[in-house]
């Protein structure tokens, strides 16, 4: 009798324990993060508990993906920014056209034309050359019958340089990244330019890494980090006041390791100490070139600074071999003629223009499009 009782109690205990075990297992499975049970991310046996507690990986992507910007395509920004260029530079084109369309092109009119060109920062020598060309052509091609607009358009395009190679060299050789060094005085729009170029490249499906080598300005580093975060681009930064060259080195090293297409390096621009700046930029270039060639050195110039900007440009071109110019803040200056002057000064083309503070307010520079915007 007692044996039967023990047997029934035993069976009941085993049954209850089995049921409890099944329930616990079921609940654990239900609370597992999505994907945690898949073979791909499940750790080897024995670590099952850790897997359950690990942060759900897919959730990280889901959390960051929606915050990424989709930068505007180059084609669409060209149309939009051309209107902005027309607004800021249109006065020059309209002024010239009004003067050239006068019935009699007398000396006073030619003088007024010259003044208009000089006011737009085209520079003395290019202005005189242009006026000479216009005078000859409008005389030879016959006052009334010549179309002053067509002649002016052709001559302006010629002056701006339709045949200059304005492509950005953003690709490297032998599977290495292209390295773009961005230089210029503080305030010219350097950091903004690095951020904007990153967006242009991302819009064209390039992979990009940024190097925040302006280590002396914490704000510049933070600003660059924000630009990078918005488009999912990694930003290499060092300790505040640290060696800018080591940041540049690390950015390029990472770029090579990760098979990145282009590494953009922001630099410091303290012109007060030319020797110091020369040492710093020289060292940055040297350490980069231990790993990969610098494919482009872009000088950022603020279009609103006129002659001052030109003096800065000269100093920088003595320090590094500038290969292209980025003219910023053209939206806030009617002096678009600076394009002509700075290209002559440095012998390198304007490759990009900044036309506003918005993240996609930068476009590749094109001579004909620029002149057409000028003439409205
Ligand atoms: P940095 O000191 O050379 O790195 O200059 P920043 O990139 O910090 O830019 C200085 C200021 O110029 C910022 O307020 C930018 O928003 C502004 N800026 C840069 N590019 C342009 C542009 O093309 N147009 C306008 N309107 N502002 C610009």
GROMACS .gro file of C-alpha atoms and ligand atoms in nm:
model
  404
    1UNK     CA    1   0.000   0.000   0.000
    2UNK     CA    2   0.277   0.243   0.102
    3UNK     CA    3   0.479   0.143  -0.212
    4UNK     CA    4   0.187   0.242  -0.440
    5UNK     CA    5   0.155   0.575  -0.265
    6UNK     CA    6   0.528   0.651  -0.309
    7UNK     CA    7   0.505   0.553  -0.677
    8UNK     CA    8   0.207   0.788  -0.744
    9UNK     CA    9   0.373   1.079  -0.558
   10UNK     CA   10   0.696   1.016  -0.753
   11UNK     CA   11   0.517   1.022  -1.092
   12UNK     CA   12   0.331   1.342  -0.993
   13UNK     CA   13   0.657   1.523  -0.892
   14UNK     CA   14   0.832   1.423  -1.218
   15UNK     CA   15   0.529   1.542  -1.416
   16UNK     CA   16   0.516   1.883  -1.243
   17UNK     CA   17   0.893   1.936  -1.289
   18UNK     CA   18   0.877   1.848  -1.662
   19UNK     CA   19   0.585   2.086  -1.714
   20UNK     CA   20   0.767   2.368  -1.532
   21UNK     CA   21   1.078   2.305  -1.741
   22UNK     CA   22   0.883   2.324  -2.066
   23UNK     CA   23   0.710   2.647  -1.962
   24UNK     CA   24   1.039   2.819  -1.870
   25UNK     CA   25   1.201   2.718  -2.199
   26UNK     CA   26   0.901   2.845  -2.392
   27UNK     CA   27   0.906   3.182  -2.218
   28UNK     CA   28   1.282   3.224  -2.280
   29UNK     CA   29   1.239   3.157  -2.649
   30UNK     CA   30   0.956   3.407  -2.669
   31UNK     CA   31   1.164   3.687  -2.517
   32UNK     CA   32   1.473   3.621  -2.731
   33UNK     CA   33   1.574   3.917  -2.953
   34UNK     CA   34   1.477   3.887  -3.317
   35UNK     CA   35   1.741   3.693  -3.497
   36UNK     CA   36   1.916   3.576  -3.182
   37UNK     CA   37   1.806   3.224  -3.253
   38UNK     CA   38   1.946   3.215  -3.605
   39UNK     CA   39   2.260   3.019  -3.683
   40UNK     CA   40   2.445   3.323  -3.808
   41UNK     CA   41   2.468   3.508  -3.481
   42UNK     CA   42   2.406   3.223  -3.233
   43UNK     CA   43   2.730   3.160  -3.044
   44UNK     CA   44   2.865   2.805  -3.002
   45UNK     CA   45   2.687   2.586  -2.744
   46UNK     CA   46   2.755   2.673  -2.383
   47UNK     CA   47   2.712   3.044  -2.450
   48UNK     CA   48   2.340   3.033  -2.505
   49UNK     CA   49   2.266   3.243  -2.197
   50UNK     CA   50   2.506   3.518  -2.312
   51UNK     CA   51   2.340   3.522  -2.652
   52UNK     CA   52   2.006   3.582  -2.492
   53UNK     CA   53   2.138   3.881  -2.299
   54UNK     CA   54   2.341   4.034  -2.584
   55UNK     CA   55   2.191   4.350  -2.737
   56UNK     CA   56   1.984   4.261  -3.040
   57UNK     CA   57   2.212   4.347  -3.332
   58UNK     CA   58   1.950   4.418  -3.597
   59UNK     CA   59   1.786   4.665  -3.358
   60UNK     CA   60   2.100   4.883  -3.372
   61UNK     CA   61   2.067   4.918  -3.748
   62UNK     CA   62   1.700   4.986  -3.723
   63UNK     CA   63   1.767   5.260  -3.468
   64UNK     CA   64   2.033   5.445  -3.671
   65UNK     CA   65   1.916   5.394  -4.028
   66UNK     CA   66   1.622   5.635  -4.029
   67UNK     CA   67   1.837   5.922  -3.899
   68UNK     CA   68   2.074   5.911  -4.199
   69UNK     CA   69   2.031   6.185  -4.458
   70UNK     CA   70   2.001   6.106  -4.825
   71UNK     CA   71   2.216   6.375  -4.990
   72UNK     CA   72   2.083   6.548  -5.300
   73UNK     CA   73   2.211   6.426  -5.638
   74UNK     CA   74   2.453   6.649  -5.830
   75UNK     CA   75   2.212   6.698  -6.121
   76UNK     CA   76   1.931   6.824  -5.902
   77UNK     CA   77   2.153   7.053  -5.697
   78UNK     CA   78   2.296   7.212  -6.014
   79UNK     CA   79   1.952   7.323  -6.125
   80UNK     CA   80   1.860   7.454  -5.782
   81UNK     CA   81   2.189   7.632  -5.718
   82UNK     CA   82   2.205   7.790  -6.062
   83UNK     CA   83   1.907   8.001  -5.963
   84UNK     CA   84   2.088   8.105  -5.648
   85UNK     CA   85   2.395   8.195  -5.850
   86UNK     CA   86   2.176   8.404  -6.083
   87UNK     CA   87   2.039   8.590  -5.784
   88UNK     CA   88   2.381   8.679  -5.642
   89UNK     CA   89   2.570   8.739  -5.968
   90UNK     CA   90   2.288   8.848  -6.201
   91UNK     CA   91   2.357   9.218  -6.142
   92UNK     CA   92   2.694   9.191  -6.312
   93UNK     CA   93   2.552   9.021  -6.623
   94UNK     CA   94   2.253   9.254  -6.651
   95UNK     CA   95   2.473   9.562  -6.601
   96UNK     CA   96   2.712   9.455  -6.874
   97UNK     CA   97   2.432   9.364  -7.115
   98UNK     CA   98   2.258   9.698  -7.065
   99UNK     CA   99   2.580   9.884  -7.140
  100UNK     CA  100   2.670   9.673  -7.445
  101UNK     CA  101   2.321   9.708  -7.588
  102UNK     CA  102   2.342  10.085  -7.604
  103UNK     CA  103   2.305  10.227  -7.950
  104UNK     CA  104   2.639  10.402  -7.940
  105UNK     CA  105   2.932  10.233  -7.769
  106UNK     CA  106   3.131  10.548  -7.694
  107UNK     CA  107   3.433  10.587  -7.467
  108UNK     CA  108   3.216  10.663  -7.165
  109UNK     CA  109   3.026  10.339  -7.218
  110UNK     CA  110   3.347  10.135  -7.247
  111UNK     CA  111   3.474  10.296  -6.929
  112UNK     CA  112   3.150  10.203  -6.752
  113UNK     CA  113   3.190   9.846  -6.877
  114UNK     CA  114   3.543   9.837  -6.740
  115UNK     CA  115   3.427   9.969  -6.402
  116UNK     CA  116   3.153   9.708  -6.383
  117UNK     CA  117   3.403   9.429  -6.445
  118UNK     CA  118   3.651   9.567  -6.191
  119UNK     CA  119   3.378   9.597  -5.928
  120UNK     CA  120   3.302   9.228  -5.974
  121UNK     CA  121   3.664   9.142  -5.878
  122UNK     CA  122   3.763   9.010  -6.220
  123UNK     CA  123   4.098   9.184  -6.181
  124UNK     CA  124   4.271   9.458  -6.380
  125UNK     CA  125   4.455   9.257  -6.645
  126UNK     CA  126   4.165   9.020  -6.728
  127UNK     CA  127   3.927   9.320  -6.740
  128UNK     CA  128   4.144   9.504  -6.989
  129UNK     CA  129   4.187   9.193  -7.200
  130UNK     CA  130   3.811   9.130  -7.203
  131UNK     CA  131   3.723   9.489  -7.293
  132UNK     CA  132   3.975   9.479  -7.576
  133UNK     CA  133   3.824   9.156  -7.712
  134UNK     CA  134   3.470   9.293  -7.687
  135UNK     CA  135   3.564   9.619  -7.860
  136UNK     CA  136   3.731   9.438  -8.147
  137UNK     CA  137   3.458   9.183  -8.194
  138UNK     CA  138   3.168   9.425  -8.172
  139UNK     CA  139   3.345   9.657  -8.417
  140UNK     CA  140   3.450   9.383  -8.660
  141UNK     CA  141   3.126   9.189  -8.641
  142UNK     CA  142   2.943   9.516  -8.703
  143UNK     CA  143   2.776   9.727  -8.432
  144UNK     CA  144   2.403   9.676  -8.491
  145UNK     CA  145   2.407   9.330  -8.646
  146UNK     CA  146   2.627   9.167  -8.377
  147UNK     CA  147   2.440   9.013  -8.085
  148UNK     CA  148   2.609   9.168  -7.782
  149UNK     CA  149   2.468   8.898  -7.556
  150UNK     CA  150   2.614   8.613  -7.762
  151UNK     CA  151   2.951   8.787  -7.794
  152UNK     CA  152   2.965   8.866  -7.421
  153UNK     CA  153   2.869   8.509  -7.334
  154UNK     CA  154   3.142   8.362  -7.551
  155UNK     CA  155   3.408   8.597  -7.424
  156UNK     CA  156   3.315   8.547  -7.059
  157UNK     CA  157   3.322   8.169  -7.096
  158UNK     CA  158   3.663   8.197  -7.261
  159UNK     CA  159   3.782   8.411  -6.969
  160UNK     CA  160   3.657   8.164  -6.707
  161UNK     CA  161   3.827   7.875  -6.888
  162UNK     CA  162   3.598   7.620  -7.051
  163UNK     CA  163   3.874   7.365  -7.104
  164UNK     CA  164   4.016   7.339  -6.755
  165UNK     CA  165   3.999   6.995  -6.598
  166UNK     CA  166   3.771   7.053  -6.301
  167UNK     CA  167   3.715   6.692  -6.201
  168UNK     CA  168   3.789   6.609  -5.839
  169UNK     CA  169   4.061   6.347  -5.807
  170UNK     CA  170   3.891   6.130  -5.548
  171UNK     CA  171   4.012   5.785  -5.651
  172UNK     CA  172   4.346   5.627  -5.574
  173UNK     CA  173   4.560   5.376  -5.759
  174UNK     CA  174   4.626   5.009  -5.680
  175UNK     CA  175   4.305   4.969  -5.488
  176UNK     CA  176   4.401   5.241  -5.240
  177UNK     CA  177   4.171   5.527  -5.150
  178UNK     CA  178   4.200   5.870  -5.309
  179UNK     CA  179   4.315   6.119  -5.046
  180UNK     CA  180   4.185   6.476  -5.053
  181UNK     CA  181   4.354   6.732  -4.831
  182UNK     CA  182   4.143   7.040  -4.761
  183UNK     CA  183   4.332   7.356  -4.664
  184UNK     CA  184   4.248   7.724  -4.609
  185UNK     CA  185   4.223   7.988  -4.338
  186UNK     CA  186   3.984   7.939  -4.050
  187UNK     CA  187   3.642   8.078  -4.127
  188UNK     CA  188   3.670   8.027  -4.504
  189UNK     CA  189   3.436   7.730  -4.482
  190UNK     CA  190   3.684   7.443  -4.473
  191UNK     CA  191   3.504   7.209  -4.236
  192UNK     CA  192   3.172   7.280  -4.404
  193UNK     CA  193   3.335   7.205  -4.740
  194UNK     CA  194   3.470   6.869  -4.617
  195UNK     CA  195   3.120   6.781  -4.496
  196UNK     CA  196   2.958   6.891  -4.821
  197UNK     CA  197   3.206   6.700  -5.038
  198UNK     CA  198   3.142   6.390  -4.828
  199UNK     CA  199   2.773   6.425  -4.912
  200UNK     CA  200   2.842   6.470  -5.284
  201UNK     CA  201   3.051   6.151  -5.277
  202UNK     CA  202   2.795   5.957  -5.075
  203UNK     CA  203   2.527   6.064  -5.323
  204UNK     CA  204   2.746   5.909  -5.593
  205UNK     CA  205   2.778   5.583  -5.399
  206UNK     CA  206   3.138   5.641  -5.295
  207UNK     CA  207   3.252   5.517  -4.957
  208UNK     CA  208   3.416   5.793  -4.753
  209UNK     CA  209   3.620   5.836  -4.434
  210UNK     CA  210   3.686   6.176  -4.277
  211UNK     CA  211   3.998   6.279  -4.085
  212UNK     CA  212   3.950   6.566  -3.838
  213UNK     CA  213   4.310   6.687  -3.843
  214UNK     CA  214   4.222   7.036  -3.718
  215UNK     CA  215   4.289   6.910  -3.366
  216UNK     CA  216   4.328   7.258  -3.218
  217UNK     CA  217   3.962   7.349  -3.255
  218UNK     CA  218   3.737   7.112  -3.063
  219UNK     CA  219   3.438   7.280  -3.227
  220UNK     CA  220   3.569   7.198  -3.575
  221UNK     CA  221   3.615   6.833  -3.477
  222UNK     CA  222   3.263   6.812  -3.333
  223UNK     CA  223   3.124   6.989  -3.639
  224UNK     CA  224   3.291   6.738  -3.869
  225UNK     CA  225   3.166   6.448  -3.657
  226UNK     CA  226   2.811   6.578  -3.704
  227UNK     CA  227   2.855   6.602  -4.081
  228UNK     CA  228   2.984   6.244  -4.086
  229UNK     CA  229   2.710   6.108  -3.860
  230UNK     CA  230   2.438   6.251  -4.080
  231UNK     CA  231   2.545   6.042  -4.378
  232UNK     CA  232   2.688   5.742  -4.192
  233UNK     CA  233   3.051   5.829  -4.267
  234UNK     CA  234   3.322   5.742  -4.016
  235UNK     CA  235   3.517   6.035  -3.870
  236UNK     CA  236   3.866   5.975  -3.731
  237UNK     CA  237   3.952   6.216  -3.452
  238UNK     CA  238   4.240   6.248  -3.206
  239UNK     CA  239   4.284   6.403  -2.864
  240UNK     CA  240   4.229   6.780  -2.848
  241UNK     CA  241   4.554   6.959  -2.930
  242UNK     CA  242   4.705   6.628  -3.043
  243UNK     CA  243   4.924   6.573  -3.348
  244UNK     CA  244   4.722   6.651  -3.665
  245UNK     CA  245   4.951   6.429  -3.871
  246UNK     CA  246   4.868   6.122  -3.664
  247UNK     CA  247   4.496   6.181  -3.719
  248UNK     CA  248   4.556   6.206  -4.094
  249UNK     CA  249   4.772   5.893  -4.083
  250UNK     CA  250   4.507   5.698  -3.893
  251UNK     CA  251   4.227   5.812  -4.126
  252UNK     CA  252   4.422   5.693  -4.431
  253UNK     CA  253   4.527   5.369  -4.258
  254UNK     CA  254   4.164   5.295  -4.177
  255UNK     CA  255   4.061   5.389  -4.530
  256UNK     CA  256   4.307   5.139  -4.675
  257UNK     CA  257   4.212   4.868  -4.424
  258UNK     CA  258   3.840   4.906  -4.494
  259UNK     CA  259   3.875   4.944  -4.871
  260UNK     CA  260   3.725   5.295  -4.864
  261UNK     CA  261   3.712   5.494  -5.193
  262UNK     CA  262   3.804   5.838  -5.061
  263UNK     CA  263   3.958   5.982  -4.744
  264UNK     CA  264   3.891   6.353  -4.688
  265UNK     CA  265   4.123   6.530  -4.443
  266UNK     CA  266   4.027   6.860  -4.278
  267UNK     CA  267   4.329   7.065  -4.165
  268UNK     CA  268   4.401   7.363  -3.942
  269UNK     CA  269   4.433   7.708  -4.098
  270UNK     CA  270   4.614   7.937  -3.860
  271UNK     CA  271   4.785   8.169  -4.104
  272UNK     CA  272   4.934   8.385  -3.827
  273UNK     CA  273   5.225   8.147  -3.809
  274UNK     CA  274   5.327   8.063  -4.163
  275UNK     CA  275   5.634   7.860  -4.067
  276UNK     CA  276   5.429   7.654  -3.819
  277UNK     CA  277   5.154   7.596  -4.072
  278UNK     CA  278   5.406   7.497  -4.336
  279UNK     CA  279   5.561   7.242  -4.099
  280UNK     CA  280   5.221   7.108  -4.003
  281UNK     CA  281   5.081   7.070  -4.355
  282UNK     CA  282   5.413   6.933  -4.480
  283UNK     CA  283   5.416   6.669  -4.207
  284UNK     CA  284   5.052   6.575  -4.271
  285UNK     CA  285   5.129   6.524  -4.640
  286UNK     CA  286   5.444   6.323  -4.568
  287UNK     CA  287   5.280   6.081  -4.327
  288UNK     CA  288   4.984   6.029  -4.559
  289UNK     CA  289   5.218   5.955  -4.848
  290UNK     CA  290   5.386   5.678  -4.651
  291UNK     CA  291   5.064   5.489  -4.718
  292UNK     CA  292   4.886   5.640  -5.019
  293UNK     CA  293   4.922   5.928  -5.263
  294UNK     CA  294   4.748   6.258  -5.192
  295UNK     CA  295   4.529   6.283  -5.503
  296UNK     CA  296   4.391   6.633  -5.449
  297UNK     CA  297   4.479   6.940  -5.241
  298UNK     CA  298   4.181   7.174  -5.229
  299UNK     CA  299   4.221   7.534  -5.118
  300UNK     CA  300   3.903   7.678  -4.969
  301UNK     CA  301   3.855   8.051  -5.031
  302UNK     CA  302   3.577   8.278  -4.907
  303UNK     CA  303   3.448   8.470  -5.213
  304UNK     CA  304   3.343   8.763  -4.995
  305UNK     CA  305   3.699   8.840  -4.883
  306UNK     CA  306   3.815   8.980  -5.221
  307UNK     CA  307   4.178   9.088  -5.230
  308UNK     CA  308   4.242   8.948  -4.883
  309UNK     CA  309   4.137   8.608  -5.005
  310UNK     CA  310   4.383   8.636  -5.290
  311UNK     CA  311   4.669   8.715  -5.054
  312UNK     CA  312   4.577   8.409  -4.845
  313UNK     CA  313   4.558   8.200  -5.159
  314UNK     CA  314   4.909   8.301  -5.252
  315UNK     CA  315   5.044   8.208  -4.908
  316UNK     CA  316   4.882   7.865  -4.916
  317UNK     CA  317   5.004   7.792  -5.265
  318UNK     CA  318   5.357   7.858  -5.142
  319UNK     CA  319   5.307   7.606  -4.861
  320UNK     CA  320   5.138   7.321  -5.049
  321UNK     CA  321   5.084   7.228  -5.412
  322UNK     CA  322   4.722   7.329  -5.451
  323UNK     CA  323   4.541   7.132  -5.722
  324UNK     CA  324   4.196   7.288  -5.702
  325UNK     CA  325   4.004   7.577  -5.550
  326UNK     CA  326   3.674   7.570  -5.365
  327UNK     CA  327   3.510   7.910  -5.369
  328UNK     CA  328   3.265   7.938  -5.080
  329UNK     CA  329   2.992   8.192  -4.999
  330UNK     CA  330   2.930   8.291  -5.361
  331UNK     CA  331   2.567   8.326  -5.253
  332UNK     CA  332   2.665   8.619  -5.032
  333UNK     CA  333   2.886   8.804  -5.278
  334UNK     CA  334   2.822   8.980  -5.606
  335UNK     CA  335   3.190   8.950  -5.686
  336UNK     CA  336   3.190   8.624  -5.879
  337UNK     CA  337   3.468   8.765  -6.094
  338UNK     CA  338   3.705   8.641  -5.825
  339UNK     CA  339   3.681   8.303  -6.004
  340UNK     CA  340   3.880   8.449  -6.292
  341UNK     CA  341   4.135   8.625  -6.075
  342UNK     CA  342   4.211   8.339  -5.841
  343UNK     CA  343   4.252   8.091  -6.125
  344UNK     CA  344   4.503   8.325  -6.290
  345UNK     CA  345   4.683   8.385  -5.962
  346UNK     CA  346   4.728   8.017  -5.877
  347UNK     CA  347   4.711   7.856  -6.218
  348UNK     CA  348   4.463   7.595  -6.091
  349UNK     CA  349   4.090   7.565  -6.161
  350UNK     CA  350   3.797   7.642  -5.935
  351UNK     CA  351   3.645   7.296  -5.892
  352UNK     CA  352   3.356   7.355  -5.656
  353UNK     CA  353   3.145   7.649  -5.543
  354UNK     CA  354   2.964   7.694  -5.213
  355UNK     CA  355   2.626   7.861  -5.252
  356UNK     CA  356   2.470   7.855  -4.907
  357UNK     CA  357   2.478   7.714  -4.557
  358UNK     CA  358   2.254   7.417  -4.634
  359UNK     CA  359   2.421   7.073  -4.634
  360UNK     CA  360   2.379   7.029  -5.010
  361UNK     CA  361   2.452   7.388  -5.110
  362UNK     CA  362   2.769   7.306  -5.300
  363UNK     CA  363   2.808   7.222  -5.668
  364UNK     CA  364   3.080   7.136  -5.916
  365UNK     CA  365   3.191   7.448  -6.103
  366UNK     CA  366   3.122   7.472  -6.474
  367UNK     CA  367   3.233   7.769  -6.686
  368UNK     CA  368   2.934   7.781  -6.923
  369UNK     CA  369   2.676   7.725  -6.650
  370UNK     CA  370   2.840   7.997  -6.441
  371UNK     CA  371   2.829   8.251  -6.726
  372UNK     CA  372   2.471   8.159  -6.813
  373UNK     CA  373   2.371   8.220  -6.453
  374UNK     CA  374   2.551   8.553  -6.473
  375UNK     CA  375   2.362   8.657  -6.785
  376UNK     CA  376   2.030   8.530  -6.654
  377LIG     P1  377   3.638   7.680  -4.129
  377LIG     O1  378   3.679   7.758  -4.007
  377LIG     O2  379   3.720   7.720  -4.248
  377LIG     O3  380   3.637   7.534  -4.107
  377LIG     O4  381   3.491   7.731  -4.164
  377LIG     P2  382   3.350   7.663  -4.136
  377LIG     O5  383   3.332   7.544  -4.221
  377LIG     O6  384   3.332   7.646  -3.990
  377LIG     O7  385   3.250   7.777  -4.194
  377LIG     C1  386   3.244   7.907  -4.141
  377LIG     C2  387   3.105   7.963  -4.165
  377LIG     O8  388   3.083   7.983  -4.304
  377LIG     C3  389   2.994   7.871  -4.118
  377LIG     O9  390   2.896   7.949  -4.055
  377LIG     C4  391   2.938   7.812  -4.248
  377LIG    O10  392   2.803   7.778  -4.239
  377LIG     C5  393   2.960   7.928  -4.343
  377LIG     N1  394   2.969   7.884  -4.483
  377LIG     C6  395   3.052   7.791  -4.536
  377LIG     N2  396   3.031   7.779  -4.669
  377LIG     C7  397   2.933   7.866  -4.702
  377LIG     C8  398   2.866   7.902  -4.827
  377LIG    O11  399   2.895   7.853  -4.937
  377LIG     N3  400   2.769   7.998  -4.818
  377LIG     C9  401   2.735   8.057  -4.700
  377LIG     N4  402   2.639   8.151  -4.703
  377LIG     N5  403   2.794   8.027  -4.584
  377LIG    C10  404   2.891   7.933  -4.584
   0.00000   0.00000   0.00000
